[in-house]
mmCIF file of C-alpha atoms in Angstrom:
data_model
loop_
_atom_site.group_PDB
_atom_site.id
_atom_site.type_symbol
_atom_site.label_atom_id
_atom_site.label_comp_id
_atom_site.label_asym_id
_atom_site.label_seq_id
_atom_site.Cartn_x
_atom_site.Cartn_y
_atom_site.Cartn_z
ATOM 1 C CA MET A 1454 67.453 94.791 160.408
ATOM 2 C CA GLU A 1455 67.509 93.726 156.794
ATOM 3 C CA SER A 1456 67.249 90.097 156.899
ATOM 4 C CA ARG A 1457 69.497 88.391 153.463
ATOM 5 C CA TRP A 1458 69.454 84.766 152.558
ATOM 6 C CA HIS A 1459 73.599 85.333 151.020
ATOM 7 C CA PRO A 1460 76.171 87.330 151.731
ATOM 8 C CA ARG A 1461 76.516 90.352 149.655
ATOM 9 C CA PHE A 1462 80.058 91.516 148.455
ATOM 10 C CA GLU A 1463 80.555 95.253 147.395
ATOM 11 C CA VAL A 1464 82.092 95.760 144.671
ATOM 12 C CA ASP A 1465 82.532 98.903 142.047
ATOM 13 C CA GLN A 1466 82.165 96.725 138.678
ATOM 14 C CA PRO A 1467 81.124 98.649 135.655
ATOM 15 C CA ALA A 1468 78.643 96.974 133.627
ATOM 16 C CA THR A 1469 76.257 97.958 130.348
ATOM 17 C CA ILE A 1470 72.759 96.411 130.544
ATOM 18 C CA MET A 1471 70.256 95.977 127.646
ATOM 19 C CA THR A 1472 66.572 96.241 127.727
ATOM 20 C CA LYS A 1473 63.696 94.889 124.802
ATOM 21 C CA SER A 1474 62.930 98.906 124.903
ATOM 22 C CA ALA A 1475 66.311 100.239 124.541
ATOM 23 C CA ASN A 1476 67.999 99.694 120.873
ATOM 24 C CA ARG A 1477 71.537 100.088 122.770
ATOM 25 C CA PRO A 1478 73.639 99.070 125.382
ATOM 26 C CA ARG A 1479 73.245 101.319 128.697
ATOM 27 C CA PRO A 1480 75.963 102.553 131.595
ATOM 28 C CA ALA A 1481 75.664 100.621 134.887
ATOM 29 C CA VAL A 1482 77.703 100.017 137.881
ATOM 30 C CA ILE A 1483 77.321 96.833 139.930
ATOM 31 C CA LYS A 1484 77.626 98.158 144.057
ATOM 32 C CA ASN A 1485 77.259 94.732 145.294
ATOM 33 C CA TYR A 1486 76.118 90.483 144.517
ATOM 34 C CA SER A 1487 75.465 87.555 146.111
ATOM 35 C CA MET A 1488 74.378 84.251 144.997
ATOM 36 C CA GLY A 1489 71.004 85.696 144.991
ATOM 37 C CA GLY A 1490 71.696 88.386 143.143
ATOM 38 C CA LEU A 1491 72.990 91.819 142.309
ATOM 39 C CA TYR A 1492 72.199 96.027 143.337
ATOM 40 C CA LEU A 1493 72.907 98.005 139.846
ATOM 41 C CA GLU A 1494 73.118 101.616 139.960
ATOM 42 C CA THR A 1495 72.249 102.596 136.791
ATOM 43 C CA PRO A 1496 70.548 106.701 135.323
ATOM 44 C CA ILE A 1497 67.957 104.568 133.800
ATOM 45 C CA ASP A 1498 63.835 104.203 134.545
ATOM 46 C CA LEU A 1499 63.768 100.017 135.081
ATOM 47 C CA ALA A 1500 59.953 98.410 135.990
ATOM 48 C CA ARG A 1501 59.719 96.007 138.119
ATOM 49 C CA HIS A 1502 59.646 92.513 136.454
ATOM 50 C CA GLN A 1503 61.516 93.759 133.473
ATOM 51 C CA PHE A 1504 64.013 91.340 132.009
ATOM 52 C CA LEU A 1505 67.795 92.717 131.156
ATOM 53 C CA LEU A 1506 71.200 91.415 129.723
ATOM 54 C CA ILE A 1507 73.874 92.449 131.581
ATOM 55 C CA ASN A 1508 77.165 92.593 130.246
ATOM 56 C CA ILE A 1509 80.234 92.889 132.741
ATOM 57 C CA PRO A 1510 83.585 93.520 130.949
ATOM 58 C CA HIS A 1511 87.051 91.883 132.598
ATOM 59 C CA ASN A 1512 90.232 90.569 131.478
ATOM 60 C CA GLY A 1513 89.942 91.316 128.248
ATOM 61 C CA GLY A 1514 86.732 89.354 128.101
ATOM 62 C CA SER A 1515 83.217 89.765 129.122
ATOM 63 C CA THR A 1516 80.287 87.633 130.627
ATOM 64 C CA LEU A 1517 76.874 88.268 129.949
ATOM 65 C CA LEU A 1518 74.261 87.633 132.525
ATOM 66 C CA ARG A 1519 70.865 87.215 131.937
ATOM 67 C CA GLY A 1520 68.049 88.711 135.304
ATOM 68 C CA MET A 1521 64.834 90.171 136.028
ATOM 69 C CA VAL A 1522 64.319 93.689 137.998
ATOM 70 C CA ILE A 1523 62.874 93.165 141.473
ATOM 71 C CA HIS A 1524 63.675 95.854 143.283
ATOM 72 C CA THR A 1525 63.621 99.309 142.043
ATOM 73 C CA PRO A 1526 65.014 101.800 145.507
ATOM 74 C CA GLY A 1527 65.690 105.210 143.831
ATOM 75 C CA THR A 1528 69.384 104.899 141.851
ATOM 76 C CA GLY A 1529 69.471 101.396 140.997
ATOM 77 C CA VAL A 1530 67.594 97.790 140.890
#
């Protein structure tokens, strides 16, 4: 059984991500989040400890988050 420090909340929120190696935003979907992080599904390969900019659109605006890849389980990070 997996133990977490913070409860996770399931969502299906479209987002885009940028990396230093990508010259344009790439698609992603936030599948869950908590105070400790979030899980993104994305078709691009990302490496552990790679930095990301995550743009989350909402209500005519957007929120920009900075993050780092910690886990790379299959189709997401």
